[in-house]
PDB file of N, CA and C in Angstrom:
ATOM      1  N   MET A   2       0.011  -7.588  41.109  1.00  0.00           N
ATOM      2  CA  MET A   2       0.539  -6.388  40.501  1.00  0.00           C
ATOM      3  C   MET A   2       0.220  -6.442  39.002  1.00  0.00           C
ATOM      4  N   THR A   3      -0.402  -5.420  38.498  1.00  0.00           N
ATOM      5  CA  THR A   3      -0.712  -5.337  37.076  1.00  0.00           C
ATOM      6  C   THR A   3       0.252  -4.365  36.424  1.00  0.00           C
ATOM      7  N   THR A   4       0.514  -4.614  35.152  1.00  0.00           N
ATOM      8  CA  THR A   4       1.404  -3.718  34.427  1.00  0.00           C
ATOM      9  C   THR A   4       0.604  -2.946  33.395  1.00  0.00           C
ATOM     10  N   ALA A   5       0.990  -1.742  33.177  1.00  0.00           N
ATOM     11  CA  ALA A   5       0.316  -0.898  32.190  1.00  0.00           C
ATOM     12  C   ALA A   5       0.754  -1.341  30.800  1.00  0.00           C
ATOM     13  N   PRO A   6      -0.155  -1.247  29.830  1.00  0.00           N
ATOM     14  CA  PRO A   6       0.233  -1.594  28.467  1.00  0.00           C
ATOM     15  C   PRO A   6       1.343  -0.677  27.964  1.00  0.00           C
ATOM     16  N   SER A   7       2.168  -1.212  27.130  1.00  0.00           N
ATOM     17  CA  SER A   7       3.286  -0.448  26.592  1.00  0.00           C
ATOM     18  C   SER A   7       2.766   0.658  25.672  1.00  0.00           C
ATOM     19  N   THR A   8       3.351   1.821  25.805  1.00  0.00           N
ATOM     20  CA  THR A   8       2.943   2.947  24.957  1.00  0.00           C
ATOM     21  C   THR A   8       4.040   3.326  23.979  1.00  0.00           C
ATOM     22  N   THR A   9       5.037   2.476  23.848  1.00  0.00           N
ATOM     23  CA  THR A   9       6.114   2.807  22.914  1.00  0.00           C
ATOM     24  C   THR A   9       5.659   2.518  21.495  1.00  0.00           C
ATOM     25  N   ALA A  10       6.068   3.346  20.609  1.00  0.00           N
ATOM     26  CA  ALA A  10       5.726   3.188  19.194  1.00  0.00           C
ATOM     27  C   ALA A  10       6.592   2.103  18.585  1.00  0.00           C
ATOM     28  N   PRO A  11       6.095   1.422  17.541  1.00  0.00           N
ATOM     29  CA  PRO A  11       6.926   0.425  16.875  1.00  0.00           C
ATOM     30  C   PRO A  11       8.157   1.073  16.274  1.00  0.00           C
ATOM     31  N   SER A  12       9.171   0.282  16.100  1.00  0.00           N
ATOM     32  CA  SER A  12      10.420   0.836  15.564  1.00  0.00           C
ATOM     33  C   SER A  12      10.202   1.408  14.169  1.00  0.00           C
ATOM     34  N   THR A  13      10.984   2.392  13.828  1.00  0.00           N
ATOM     35  CA  THR A  13      10.870   3.049  12.528  1.00  0.00           C
ATOM     36  C   THR A  13      11.133   2.066  11.399  1.00  0.00           C
ATOM     37  N   THR A  14      12.103   1.190  11.589  1.00  0.00           N
ATOM     38  CA  THR A  14      12.443   0.221  10.546  1.00  0.00           C
ATOM     39  C   THR A  14      11.273  -0.711  10.273  1.00  0.00           C
ATOM     40  N   ALA A  15      10.649  -1.231  11.305  1.00  0.00           N
ATOM     41  CA  ALA A  15       9.521  -2.138  11.125  1.00  0.00           C
ATOM     42  C   ALA A  15       8.344  -1.423  10.468  1.00  0.00           C
ATOM     43  N   ALA A  16       8.089  -0.194  10.885  1.00  0.00           N
ATOM     44  CA  ALA A  16       6.971   0.552  10.315  1.00  0.00           C
ATOM     45  C   ALA A  16       7.208   0.880   8.848  1.00  0.00           C
ATOM     46  N   SER A  17       8.417   1.285   8.509  1.00  0.00           N
ATOM     47  CA  SER A  17       8.678   1.647   7.120  1.00  0.00           C
ATOM     48  C   SER A  17       8.678   0.421   6.221  1.00  0.00           C
ATOM     49  N   THR A  18       9.119  -0.725   6.735  1.00  0.00           N
ATOM     50  CA  THR A  18       9.106  -1.952   5.939  1.00  0.00           C
ATOM     51  C   THR A  18       7.677  -2.399   5.681  1.00  0.00           C
ATOM     52  N   ALA A  19       6.820  -2.252   6.676  1.00  0.00           N
ATOM     53  CA  ALA A  19       5.433  -2.689   6.536  1.00  0.00           C
ATOM     54  C   ALA A  19       4.661  -1.814   5.560  1.00  0.00           C
ATOM     55  N   THR A  20       4.985  -0.532   5.476  1.00  0.00           N
ATOM     56  CA  THR A  20       4.222   0.368   4.609  1.00  0.00           C
ATOM     57  C   THR A  20       4.876   0.593   3.260  1.00  0.00           C
ATOM     58  N   ARG A  21       6.128   0.182   3.104  1.00  0.00           N
ATOM     59  CA  ARG A  21       6.819   0.389   1.830  1.00  0.00           C
ATOM     60  C   ARG A  21       6.222  -0.515   0.761  1.00  0.00           C
ATOM     61  N   GLN A  22       5.958   0.032  -0.382  1.00  0.00           N
ATOM     62  CA  GLN A  22       5.419  -0.730  -1.497  1.00  0.00           C
ATOM     63  C   GLN A  22       6.340  -0.559  -2.693  1.00  0.00           C
ATOM     64  N   ASP A  23       6.385  -1.583  -3.530  1.00  0.00           N
ATOM     65  CA  ASP A  23       7.177  -1.476  -4.747  1.00  0.00           C
ATOM     66  C   ASP A  23       6.495  -0.522  -5.706  1.00  0.00           C
ATOM     67  N   ASP A  24       7.291   0.204  -6.445  1.00  0.00           N
ATOM     68  CA  ASP A  24       6.775   1.146  -7.430  1.00  0.00           C
ATOM     69  C   ASP A  24       6.392   0.360  -8.685  1.00  0.00           C
ATOM     70  N   PRO A  25       5.127   0.298  -9.049  1.00  0.00           N
ATOM     71  CA  PRO A  25       4.714  -0.502 -10.206  1.00  0.00           C
ATOM     72  C   PRO A  25       5.291   0.004 -11.519  1.00  0.00           C
ATOM     73  N   ARG A  26       5.738   1.253 -11.558  1.00  0.00           N
ATOM     74  CA  ARG A  26       6.356   1.772 -12.774  1.00  0.00           C
ATOM     75  C   ARG A  26       7.714   1.137 -13.028  1.00  0.00           C
ATOM     76  N   GLU A  27       8.292   0.535 -11.991  1.00  0.00           N
ATOM     77  CA  GLU A  27       9.595  -0.109 -12.129  1.00  0.00           C
ATOM     78  C   GLU A  27       9.474  -1.609 -12.407  1.00  0.00           C
ATOM     79  N   ASP A  28       8.277  -2.107 -12.563  1.00  0.00           N
ATOM     80  CA  ASP A  28       8.042  -3.518 -12.840  1.00  0.00           C
ATOM     81  C   ASP A  28       8.129  -3.745 -14.351  1.00  0.00           C
ATOM     82  N   ILE A  29       9.345  -3.842 -14.856  1.00  0.00           N
ATOM     83  CA  ILE A  29       9.598  -3.939 -16.288  1.00  0.00           C
ATOM     84  C   ILE A  29       9.766  -5.410 -16.673  1.00  0.00           C
ATOM     85  N   GLU A  30       9.115  -5.804 -17.740  1.00  0.00           N
ATOM     86  CA  GLU A  30       9.251  -7.152 -18.274  1.00  0.00           C
ATOM     87  C   GLU A  30       9.984  -7.091 -19.601  1.00  0.00           C
ATOM     88  N   VAL A  31      10.677  -8.172 -19.897  1.00  0.00           N
ATOM     89  CA  VAL A  31      11.412  -8.272 -21.153  1.00  0.00           C
ATOM     90  C   VAL A  31      10.753  -9.354 -21.982  1.00  0.00           C
ATOM     91  N   GLY A  32      10.546  -9.065 -23.246  1.00  0.00           N
ATOM     92  CA  GLY A  32       9.935 -10.034 -24.143  1.00  0.00           C
ATOM     93  C   GLY A  32      10.549  -9.960 -25.521  1.00  0.00           C
ATOM     94  N   VAL A  33      10.073 -10.842 -26.384  1.00  0.00           N
ATOM     95  CA  VAL A  33      10.525 -10.842 -27.772  1.00  0.00           C
ATOM     96  C   VAL A  33       9.318 -10.614 -28.659  1.00  0.00           C
ATOM     97  N   LEU A  34       9.396  -9.578 -29.464  1.00  0.00           N
ATOM     98  CA  LEU A  34       8.360  -9.271 -30.446  1.00  0.00           C
ATOM     99  C   LEU A  34       8.699 -10.051 -31.710  1.00  0.00           C
ATOM    100  N   LEU A  35       7.821 -10.968 -32.077  1.00  0.00           N
ATOM    101  CA  LEU A  35       8.063 -11.822 -33.233  1.00  0.00           C
ATOM    102  C   LEU A  35       7.880 -11.049 -34.530  1.00  0.00           C
ATOM    103  N   GLY A  36       8.324 -11.615 -35.603  1.00  0.00           N
ATOM    104  CA  GLY A  36       8.224 -10.979 -36.909  1.00  0.00           C
ATOM    105  C   GLY A  36       6.795 -10.701 -37.341  1.00  0.00           C
ATOM    106  N   ASN A  37       5.823 -11.459 -36.790  1.00  0.00           N
ATOM    107  CA  ASN A  37       4.421 -11.267 -37.150  1.00  0.00           C
ATOM    108  C   ASN A  37       3.726 -10.219 -36.263  1.00  0.00           C
ATOM    109  N   GLY A  38       4.493  -9.555 -35.371  1.00  0.00           N
ATOM    110  CA  GLY A  38       3.930  -8.503 -34.533  1.00  0.00           C
ATOM    111  C   GLY A  38       3.369  -8.973 -33.205  1.00  0.00           C
ATOM    112  N   ARG A  39       3.477 -10.244 -32.902  1.00  0.00           N
ATOM    113  CA  ARG A  39       2.973 -10.774 -31.632  1.00  0.00           C
ATOM    114  C   ARG A  39       4.130 -11.029 -30.683  1.00  0.00           C
ATOM    115  N   LEU A  40       3.838 -10.968 -29.381  1.00  0.00           N
ATOM    116  CA  LEU A  40       4.858 -11.279 -28.389  1.00  0.00           C
ATOM    117  C   LEU A  40       5.034 -12.786 -28.294  1.00  0.00           C
ATOM    118  N   ALA A  41       6.266 -13.217 -28.091  1.00  0.00           N
ATOM    119  CA  ALA A  41       6.538 -14.637 -27.878  1.00  0.00           C
ATOM    120  C   ALA A  41       5.811 -15.081 -26.611  1.00  0.00           C
ATOM    121  N   GLY A  42       5.333 -16.292 -26.606  1.00  0.00           N
ATOM    122  CA  GLY A  42       4.555 -16.804 -25.473  1.00  0.00           C
ATOM    123  C   GLY A  42       5.402 -17.353 -24.351  1.00  0.00           C
ATOM    124  N   ARG A  43       6.446 -16.671 -23.984  1.00  0.00           N
ATOM    125  CA  ARG A  43       7.284 -17.080 -22.864  1.00  0.00           C
ATOM    126  C   ARG A  43       7.873 -15.860 -22.196  1.00  0.00           C
ATOM    127  N   SER A  44       8.362 -16.038 -20.978  1.00  0.00           N
ATOM    128  CA  SER A  44       8.965 -14.921 -20.257  1.00  0.00           C
ATOM    129  C   SER A  44      10.471 -15.123 -20.176  1.00  0.00           C
ATOM    130  N   PHE A  45      11.175 -14.041 -19.913  1.00  0.00           N
ATOM    131  CA  PHE A  45      12.624 -14.059 -19.848  1.00  0.00           C
ATOM    132  C   PHE A  45      13.067 -13.428 -18.537  1.00  0.00           C
ATOM    133  N   CYS A  46      14.141 -13.951 -17.977  1.00  0.00           N
ATOM    134  CA  CYS A  46      14.673 -13.414 -16.710  1.00  0.00           C
ATOM    135  C   CYS A  46      15.258 -12.020 -16.882  1.00  0.00           C
ATOM    136  N   ASP A  47      15.910 -11.809 -18.023  1.00  0.00           N
ATOM    137  CA  ASP A  47      16.542 -10.516 -18.258  1.00  0.00           C
ATOM    138  C   ASP A  47      16.716 -10.294 -19.758  1.00  0.00           C
ATOM    139  N   ARG A  48      17.191  -9.127 -20.095  1.00  0.00           N
ATOM    140  CA  ARG A  48      17.347  -8.759 -21.511  1.00  0.00           C
ATOM    141  C   ARG A  48      18.351  -9.670 -22.224  1.00  0.00           C
ATOM    142  N   ALA A  49      19.421 -10.058 -21.540  1.00  0.00           N
ATOM    143  CA  ALA A  49      20.442 -10.914 -22.159  1.00  0.00           C
ATOM    144  C   ALA A  49      19.847 -12.261 -22.579  1.00  0.00           C
ATOM    145  N   GLU A  50      18.990 -12.825 -21.743  1.00  0.00           N
ATOM    146  CA  GLU A  50      18.358 -14.102 -22.082  1.00  0.00           C
ATOM    147  C   GLU A  50      17.446 -13.947 -23.301  1.00  0.00           C
ATOM    148  N   ALA A  51      16.702 -12.848 -23.350  1.00  0.00           N
ATOM    149  CA  ALA A  51      15.813 -12.604 -24.487  1.00  0.00           C
ATOM    150  C   ALA A  51      16.615 -12.388 -25.768  1.00  0.00           C
ATOM    151  N   GLU A  52      17.724 -11.665 -25.669  1.00  0.00           N
ATOM    152  CA  GLU A  52      18.552 -11.429 -26.853  1.00  0.00           C
ATOM    153  C   GLU A  52      19.163 -12.730 -27.372  1.00  0.00           C
ATOM    154  N   ALA A  53      19.513 -13.636 -26.467  1.00  0.00           N
ATOM    155  CA  ALA A  53      20.072 -14.926 -26.890  1.00  0.00           C
ATOM    156  C   ALA A  53      19.012 -15.786 -27.570  1.00  0.00           C
ATOM    157  N   TRP A  54      17.753 -15.628 -27.173  1.00  0.00           N
ATOM    158  CA  TRP A  54      16.661 -16.431 -27.720  1.00  0.00           C
ATOM    159  C   TRP A  54      16.116 -15.876 -29.032  1.00  0.00           C
ATOM    160  N   ALA A  55      16.118 -14.563 -29.162  1.00  0.00           N
ATOM    161  CA  ALA A  55      15.521 -13.906 -30.339  1.00  0.00           C
ATOM    162  C   ALA A  55      16.320 -14.192 -31.606  1.00  0.00           C
ATOM    163  N   ARG A  56      15.611 -14.154 -32.736  1.00  0.00           N
ATOM    164  CA  ARG A  56      16.231 -14.338 -34.051  1.00  0.00           C
ATOM    165  C   ARG A  56      16.030 -13.059 -34.867  1.00  0.00           C
ATOM    166  N   PRO A  57      16.950 -12.105 -34.726  1.00  0.00           N
ATOM    167  CA  PRO A  57      16.797 -10.824 -35.431  1.00  0.00           C
ATOM    168  C   PRO A  57      16.773 -10.979 -36.949  1.00  0.00           C
ATOM    169  N   GLU A  58      17.414 -12.012 -37.472  1.00  0.00           N
ATOM    170  CA  GLU A  58      17.408 -12.236 -38.915  1.00  0.00           C
ATOM    171  C   GLU A  58      16.012 -12.571 -39.436  1.00  0.00           C
ATOM    172  N   GLU A  59      15.106 -12.950 -38.520  1.00  0.00           N
ATOM    173  CA  GLU A  59      13.714 -13.228 -38.900  1.00  0.00           C
ATOM    174  C   GLU A  59      12.782 -12.087 -38.484  1.00  0.00           C
ATOM    175  N   GLY A  60      13.357 -10.954 -38.141  1.00  0.00           N
ATOM    176  CA  GLY A  60      12.563  -9.774 -37.794  1.00  0.00           C
ATOM    177  C   GLY A  60      12.138  -9.702 -36.334  1.00  0.00           C
ATOM    178  N   GLU A  61      12.678 -10.529 -35.468  1.00  0.00           N
ATOM    179  CA  GLU A  61      12.314 -10.499 -34.051  1.00  0.00           C
ATOM    180  C   GLU A  61      13.110  -9.422 -33.326  1.00  0.00           C
ATOM    181  N   GLN A  62      12.442  -8.792 -32.350  1.00  0.00           N
ATOM    182  CA  GLN A  62      13.058  -7.703 -31.593  1.00  0.00           C
ATOM    183  C   GLN A  62      12.863  -7.946 -30.109  1.00  0.00           C
ATOM    184  N   VAL A  63      13.875  -7.615 -29.314  1.00  0.00           N
ATOM    185  CA  VAL A  63      13.738  -7.655 -27.859  1.00  0.00           C
ATOM    186  C   VAL A  63      13.078  -6.351 -27.431  1.00  0.00           C
ATOM    187  N   VAL A  64      12.036  -6.455 -26.595  1.00  0.00           N
ATOM    188  CA  VAL A  64      11.310  -5.274 -26.126  1.00  0.00           C
ATOM    189  C   VAL A  64      11.198  -5.311 -24.606  1.00  0.00           C
ATOM    190  N   GLU A  65      11.114  -4.138 -24.019  1.00  0.00           N
ATOM    191  CA  GLU A  65      10.868  -4.001 -22.588  1.00  0.00           C
ATOM    192  C   GLU A  65       9.560  -3.253 -22.431  1.00  0.00           C
ATOM    193  N   PHE A  66       8.713  -3.739 -21.513  1.00  0.00           N
ATOM    194  CA  PHE A  66       7.408  -3.108 -21.343  1.00  0.00           C
ATOM    195  C   PHE A  66       6.941  -3.232 -19.907  1.00  0.00           C
ATOM    196  N   ASN A  67       5.928  -2.456 -19.591  1.00  0.00           N
ATOM    197  CA  ASN A  67       5.330  -2.425 -18.274  1.00  0.00           C
ATOM    198  C   ASN A  67       3.837  -2.582 -18.443  1.00  0.00           C
ATOM    199  N   HIS A  68       3.278  -3.623 -17.856  1.00  0.00           N
ATOM    200  CA  HIS A  68       1.834  -3.877 -17.996  1.00  0.00           C
ATOM    201  C   HIS A  68       0.979  -2.842 -17.266  1.00  0.00           C
ATOM    202  N   VAL A  69       1.499  -2.243 -16.216  1.00  0.00           N
ATOM    203  CA  VAL A  69       0.713  -1.309 -15.422  1.00  0.00           C
ATOM    204  C   VAL A  69       0.475  -0.001 -16.170  1.00  0.00           C
ATOM    205  N   CYS A  70       1.565   0.613 -16.642  1.00  0.00           N
ATOM    206  CA  CYS A  70       1.391   1.902 -17.299  1.00  0.00           C
ATOM    207  C   CYS A  70       1.385   1.792 -18.821  1.00  0.00           C
ATOM    208  N   GLU A  71       1.581   0.589 -19.327  1.00  0.00           N
ATOM    209  CA  GLU A  71       1.565   0.331 -20.763  1.00  0.00           C
ATOM    210  C   GLU A  71       2.436   1.321 -21.532  1.00  0.00           C
ATOM    211  N   CYS A  72       3.659   1.498 -21.047  1.00  0.00           N
ATOM    212  CA  CYS A  72       4.584   2.379 -21.729  1.00  0.00           C
ATOM    213  C   CYS A  72       5.810   1.601 -22.164  1.00  0.00           C
ATOM    214  N   ASP A  73       6.316   1.901 -23.329  1.00  0.00           N
ATOM    215  CA  ASP A  73       7.521   1.264 -23.814  1.00  0.00           C
ATOM    216  C   ASP A  73       8.718   1.881 -23.126  1.00  0.00           C
ATOM    217  N   MET A  74       9.738   1.090 -22.920  1.00  0.00           N
ATOM    218  CA  MET A  74      10.959   1.578 -22.263  1.00  0.00           C
ATOM    219  C   MET A  74      12.060   1.685 -23.290  1.00  0.00           C
TER     220      MET A  74
END
């Protein structure tokens, strides 16, 4: 006895998970702009960590940016 191949479609949840992509516009990074105009050579988990590391008295600023669209937040 042979069985016919299944003709049921994959579940909606599995299909939507497989095709869902992250929005690159939401990929925001936090950094510290040094007093000399260059970004600090390290990454930060969140804005609070960057603010704790930055030295505003020396002209450093916490910045948020997106490498994909190159827009300031």
